[in-house]
């Protein structure tokens, strides 16, 4: 079993839809949770960063962490065609240096 | 632009050969990470250096090696290349190399094709 599980998709939605992307994990020591966006043939770029449980909002993006369920989510409101990319979740323990990435979910937003 | 540079952008070589990938971290970042990304494996952590010293090792093959130089740039050496080594290789850098709110910034990657 992988430490981080993420549905690879693809996920296809119409423009303006609310998108929900999710990851589950098995290591209860993870404390730092991140979402990266990766456009085709580009390097991943950090979108959101959350410490421990709770919600964090940045514009159209909201990240949620539920440590009791070992489940994290990224919501994208009013999705745009420019949001079409692969979204990778990533997480790390408090004293750890190794960041574990999910496999990534490919998202297509249709105009 | 993340500030992390990687060269070359593309590399085509034959099985059994050896190649070197180069990474320059963002100004001020002390830590460098190497990742391999292939279609069926996702983003796999290979190795991390902090200020010239190896800090963490992931799923790096014995045929692969890396180092970080005094000017903090890093090189990833891949030898005895096999078809399965064809992938995107990303370098990332961060300020502290771990701990609270230490964000990794990724370079544009090197696409390696082994024929």
Coordinates of N, CA, C and O in Angstrom, one line a residue, chain A residues 4-95:
Chain A
X4 N 0.7 7.5 0.2 CA -0.3 8.5 -0.2 C -1.0 8.0 -1.5 O -0.4 7.6 -2.4
X5 N -2.3 8.0 -1.4 CA -3.2 7.5 -2.5 C -3.9 8.7 -3.1 O -4.5 9.5 -2.4
X6 N -3.9 8.8 -4.5 CA -4.5 9.9 -5.2 C -5.1 9.3 -6.5 O -4.3 8.6 -7.2
X7 N -6.3 9.5 -6.7 CA -7.0 9.1 -7.9 C -6.4 9.8 -9.1 O -6.4 11.0 -9.2
X8 N -5.8 9.1 -10.1 CA -5.2 9.8 -11.2 C -6.1 10.4 -12.2 O -5.7 11.2 -13.1
X9 N -7.4 10.1 -12.1 CA -8.4 10.7 -13.0 C -8.3 10.0 -14.4 O -8.0 8.8 -14.5
X10 N -8.6 10.7 -15.5 CA -8.8 12.2 -15.5 C -10.1 12.6 -15.1 O -11.1 11.8 -15.1
X11 N -10.2 13.8 -14.6 CA -11.4 14.4 -14.1 C -11.8 15.6 -15.1 O -11.0 16.5 -15.3
X12 N -12.9 15.5 -15.7 CA -13.4 16.5 -16.7 C -14.6 17.2 -16.2 O -15.6 16.5 -15.8
X13 N -14.5 18.5 -16.2 CA -15.7 19.3 -15.6 C -15.9 20.5 -16.6 O -15.0 20.9 -17.3
X14 N -17.1 21.0 -16.6 CA -17.4 22.2 -17.4 C -16.9 23.5 -16.7 O -16.8 23.5 -15.4
X15 N -16.6 24.5 -17.4 CA -16.1 25.8 -16.9 C -17.1 26.3 -15.9 O -18.4 26.2 -16.1
X16 N -16.6 26.8 -14.7 CA -17.5 27.3 -13.7 C -17.9 26.3 -12.6 O -18.4 26.7 -11.6
X17 N -17.6 25.1 -12.8 CA -17.9 24.0 -11.9 C -17.0 24.1 -10.6 O -15.9 24.7 -10.7
X18 N -17.5 23.5 -9.5 CA -16.6 23.4 -8.3 C -15.9 22.0 -8.4 O -16.6 21.0 -8.6
X19 N -14.6 22.1 -8.3 CA -13.8 20.8 -8.4 C -13.3 20.4 -7.1 O -12.9 21.2 -6.2
X20 N -13.4 19.1 -6.8 CA -12.9 18.6 -5.6 C -11.9 17.5 -5.9 O -12.1 16.5 -6.6
X21 N -10.7 17.7 -5.3 CA -9.6 16.8 -5.5 C -9.2 16.3 -4.1 O -9.1 17.0 -3.2
X22 N -8.8 15.0 -4.1 CA -8.6 14.4 -2.8 C -7.4 13.5 -2.7 O -7.0 12.9 -3.7
X23 N -6.9 13.3 -1.5 CA -5.8 12.3 -1.3 C -6.1 11.7 0.1 O -6.6 12.4 1.0
X24 N -5.7 10.4 0.2 CA -5.7 9.8 1.5 C -4.3 9.3 1.8 O -3.5 9.2 0.9
X25 N -4.0 9.2 3.1 CA -2.7 8.8 3.5 C -2.7 7.9 4.7 O -3.7 7.8 5.4
X26 N -1.6 7.2 4.9 CA -1.6 6.2 5.9 C -0.7 6.6 7.1 O -0.9 6.0 8.2
X27 N 0.2 7.5 6.9 CA 1.2 7.8 8.0 C 0.7 8.9 8.9 O 0.6 10.1 8.4
X28 N 0.3 8.6 10.1 CA -0.2 9.6 11.0 C 0.8 10.7 11.4 O 0.4 11.6 12.0
X29 N 2.0 10.5 11.1 CA 3.1 11.4 11.4 C 3.1 12.6 10.5 O 3.7 13.6 10.8
X30 N 2.4 12.5 9.4 CA 2.4 13.7 8.4 C 1.7 14.9 9.1 O 0.7 14.8 9.7
X31 N 2.4 16.0 9.0 CA 1.9 17.3 9.6 C 1.7 18.4 8.6 O 1.0 19.3 8.8
X32 N 2.5 18.3 7.5 CA 2.5 19.4 6.5 C 1.9 18.9 5.3 O 2.4 17.8 4.8
X33 N 1.0 19.6 4.7 CA 0.2 19.1 3.6 C 0.3 20.2 2.5 O 0.0 21.3 2.8
X34 N 0.6 19.8 1.3 CA 0.7 20.7 0.2 C 0.0 20.2 -1.0 O -0.2 19.0 -1.2
X35 N -0.4 21.2 -1.8 CA -0.9 20.9 -3.2 C -0.1 21.6 -4.2 O 0.2 22.8 -4.1
X36 N 0.3 20.9 -5.2 CA 1.1 21.4 -6.3 C 0.3 21.3 -7.6 O -0.5 20.3 -7.8
X37 N 0.5 22.2 -8.5 CA -0.1 22.2 -9.8 C 1.0 22.0 -10.8 O 2.0 22.7 -10.7
X38 N 0.7 21.1 -11.8 CA 1.7 20.9 -12.8 C 1.1 20.9 -14.2 O 0.3 20.1 -14.5
X39 N 1.5 21.9 -14.9 CA 1.1 22.0 -16.3 C 1.9 21.0 -17.1 O 3.1 20.7 -16.8
X40 N 1.4 20.6 -18.3 CA 2.1 19.7 -19.1 C 3.5 20.1 -19.5 O 3.7 21.2 -19.9
X41 N 4.4 19.2 -19.2 CA 5.8 19.4 -19.6 C 6.5 20.5 -18.8 O 7.5 21.1 -19.2
X42 N 5.9 20.9 -17.6 CA 6.5 21.9 -16.7 C 6.7 21.3 -15.3 O 6.2 20.2 -15.0
X43 N 7.5 22.0 -14.5 CA 7.7 21.5 -13.2 C 6.5 21.9 -12.3 O 5.8 22.8 -12.5
X44 N 6.3 21.1 -11.2 CA 5.2 21.4 -10.3 C 5.4 22.7 -9.6 O 6.6 23.1 -9.3
X45 N 4.3 23.4 -9.4 CA 4.4 24.7 -8.6 C 3.5 24.6 -7.4 O 2.4 24.1 -7.5
X46 N 4.0 25.2 -6.3 CA 3.2 25.1 -5.1 C 1.9 26.0 -5.1 O 2.0 27.2 -5.5
X47 N 0.8 25.4 -4.8 CA -0.5 26.1 -4.8 C -0.9 26.5 -3.4 O -1.2 27.6 -3.1
X48 N -0.9 25.5 -2.5 CA -1.4 25.7 -1.2 C -0.5 24.9 -0.2 O 0.0 23.8 -0.5
X49 N -0.5 25.4 1.0 CA 0.3 24.8 2.1 C -0.5 24.8 3.4 O -1.0 25.9 3.7
X50 N -0.7 23.7 4.0 CA -1.4 23.7 5.3 C -0.7 22.9 6.3 O -0.1 21.9 6.0
X51 N -0.7 23.4 7.6 CA -0.1 22.7 8.7 C -1.2 22.1 9.5 O -2.1 22.8 9.9
X52 N -1.1 20.8 9.8 CA -2.0 20.0 10.6 C -3.4 20.1 10.1 O -3.6 20.2 8.9
X53 N -4.4 20.1 10.9 CA -5.8 20.0 10.4 C -6.4 21.4 10.2 O -5.8 22.4 10.6
X54 N -7.5 21.5 9.5 CA -8.2 22.7 9.3 C -8.3 23.1 7.8 O -7.9 22.3 6.9
X55 N -8.8 24.3 7.6 CA -9.0 24.8 6.2 C -8.1 26.0 6.0 O -7.7 26.7 6.9
X56 N -7.8 26.2 4.7 CA -7.0 27.4 4.3 C -7.6 27.8 2.9 O -7.7 27.0 2.0
X57 N -7.8 29.1 2.8 CA -8.4 29.6 1.6 C -7.5 30.6 0.9 O -6.8 31.4 1.6
X58 N -7.4 30.5 -0.4 CA -6.6 31.5 -1.2 C -7.3 31.7 -2.5 O -7.2 30.9 -3.4
X59 N -8.0 32.8 -2.6 CA -8.7 33.1 -3.8 C -9.8 32.0 -4.1 O -10.6 31.7 -3.3
X60 N -9.7 31.4 -5.3 CA -10.7 30.3 -5.7 C -10.3 29.0 -5.1 O -11.0 28.0 -5.3
X61 N -9.2 28.9 -4.4 CA -8.7 27.6 -3.9 C -8.9 27.5 -2.4 O -8.6 28.4 -1.7
X62 N -9.4 26.3 -2.0 CA -9.5 26.0 -0.5 C -8.9 24.6 -0.3 O -9.3 23.6 -1.0
X63 N -8.0 24.6 0.7 CA -7.4 23.3 1.1 C -8.0 22.9 2.4 O -8.1 23.7 3.3
X64 N -8.3 21.6 2.6 CA -8.9 21.1 3.8 C -8.0 19.9 4.2 O -7.6 19.0 3.4
X65 N -7.8 19.8 5.5 CA -7.1 18.6 6.1 C -7.9 18.0 7.2 O -8.3 18.7 8.1
X66 N -8.2 16.7 7.1 CA -8.9 16.0 8.2 C -7.9 14.9 8.7 O -7.9 13.8 8.1
X67 N -7.2 15.2 9.7 CA -6.2 14.3 10.2 C -6.8 13.0 10.8 O -6.3 11.9 10.8
X68 N -8.0 13.2 11.4 CA -8.7 12.0 12.0 C -9.0 11.0 10.9 O -9.0 9.8 11.2
X69 N -9.3 11.4 9.7 CA -9.7 10.5 8.7 C -8.5 10.3 7.7 O -8.6 9.5 6.8
X70 N -7.4 11.0 8.0 CA -6.2 10.9 7.1 C -6.6 11.2 5.6 O -6.4 10.4 4.7
X71 N -7.2 12.4 5.5 CA -7.9 12.7 4.2 C -7.6 14.2 4.0 O -7.9 15.0 4.9
X72 N -7.1 14.6 2.8 CA -7.0 16.0 2.4 C -7.7 16.3 1.1 O -7.8 15.4 0.3
X73 N -8.1 17.5 1.0 CA -8.9 17.9 -0.2 C -8.4 19.3 -0.7 O -8.0 20.1 0.1
X74 N -8.6 19.5 -2.0 CA -8.4 20.8 -2.6 C -9.7 21.1 -3.4 O -10.1 20.3 -4.2
X75 N -10.3 22.2 -3.1 CA -11.5 22.7 -3.8 C -11.1 23.8 -4.7 O -10.4 24.8 -4.3
X76 N -11.6 23.8 -5.9 CA -11.4 24.9 -6.9 C -12.8 25.4 -7.2 O -13.6 24.7 -7.8
X77 N -13.1 26.7 -6.9 CA -14.4 27.3 -7.2 C -14.3 28.0 -8.6 O -13.2 28.4 -9.0
X78 N -15.4 28.1 -9.3 CA -15.5 28.8 -10.5 C -14.3 28.4 -11.4 O -13.5 29.2 -11.9
X79 N -14.2 27.1 -11.7 CA -13.1 26.5 -12.4 C -13.0 27.1 -13.8 O -14.0 27.4 -14.5
X80 N -11.7 27.3 -14.3 CA -11.5 27.9 -15.6 C -10.7 27.0 -16.4 O -9.9 26.1 -15.9
X81 N -10.7 27.1 -17.7 CA -9.9 26.2 -18.6 C -8.4 26.3 -18.2 O -7.7 25.3 -18.4
X82 N -8.0 27.5 -17.7 CA -6.6 27.6 -17.4 C -6.2 26.8 -16.1 O -5.0 26.6 -15.8
X83 N -7.2 26.2 -15.4 CA -7.0 25.3 -14.3 C -6.7 23.9 -14.8 O -6.3 23.1 -13.9
X84 N -6.8 23.7 -16.0 CA -6.5 22.3 -16.6 C -5.0 22.0 -16.4 O -4.2 22.7 -16.9
X85 N -4.8 21.0 -15.6 CA -3.4 20.6 -15.2 C -3.5 19.4 -14.4 O -4.6 18.8 -14.1
X86 N -2.3 18.9 -14.0 CA -2.3 17.8 -13.0 C -2.0 18.4 -11.6 O -1.2 19.2 -11.4
X87 N -2.8 17.9 -10.7 CA -2.7 18.4 -9.3 C -2.2 17.3 -8.4 O -2.7 16.2 -8.4
X88 N -1.1 17.6 -7.7 CA -0.4 16.6 -6.9 C -0.5 17.0 -5.4 O -0.2 18.2 -5.1
X89 N -0.9 16.1 -4.6 CA -0.9 16.3 -3.2 C 0.5 15.9 -2.7 O 1.1 15.0 -3.3
X90 N 1.0 16.5 -1.6 CA 2.3 16.1 -1.0 C 2.2 16.3 0.5 O 1.4 17.2 1.0
X91 N 3.0 15.6 1.2 CA 2.9 15.7 2.7 C 4.3 15.3 3.3 O 5.1 14.5 2.7
X92 N 4.5 15.8 4.5 CA 5.7 15.6 5.2 C 5.5 15.6 6.7 O 4.6 16.2 7.2
X93 N 6.3 14.8 7.4 CA 6.2 14.8 8.9 C 6.9 16.0 9.5 O 7.7 16.7 8.8
X94 N 6.8 16.1 10.8 CA 7.3 17.3 11.5 C 8.8 17.4 11.4 O 9.4 18.4 11.0
X95 N 9.5 16.3 11.7 CA 11.0 16.4 11.7 C 11.6 15.8 10.5 O 12.8 15.8 10.3

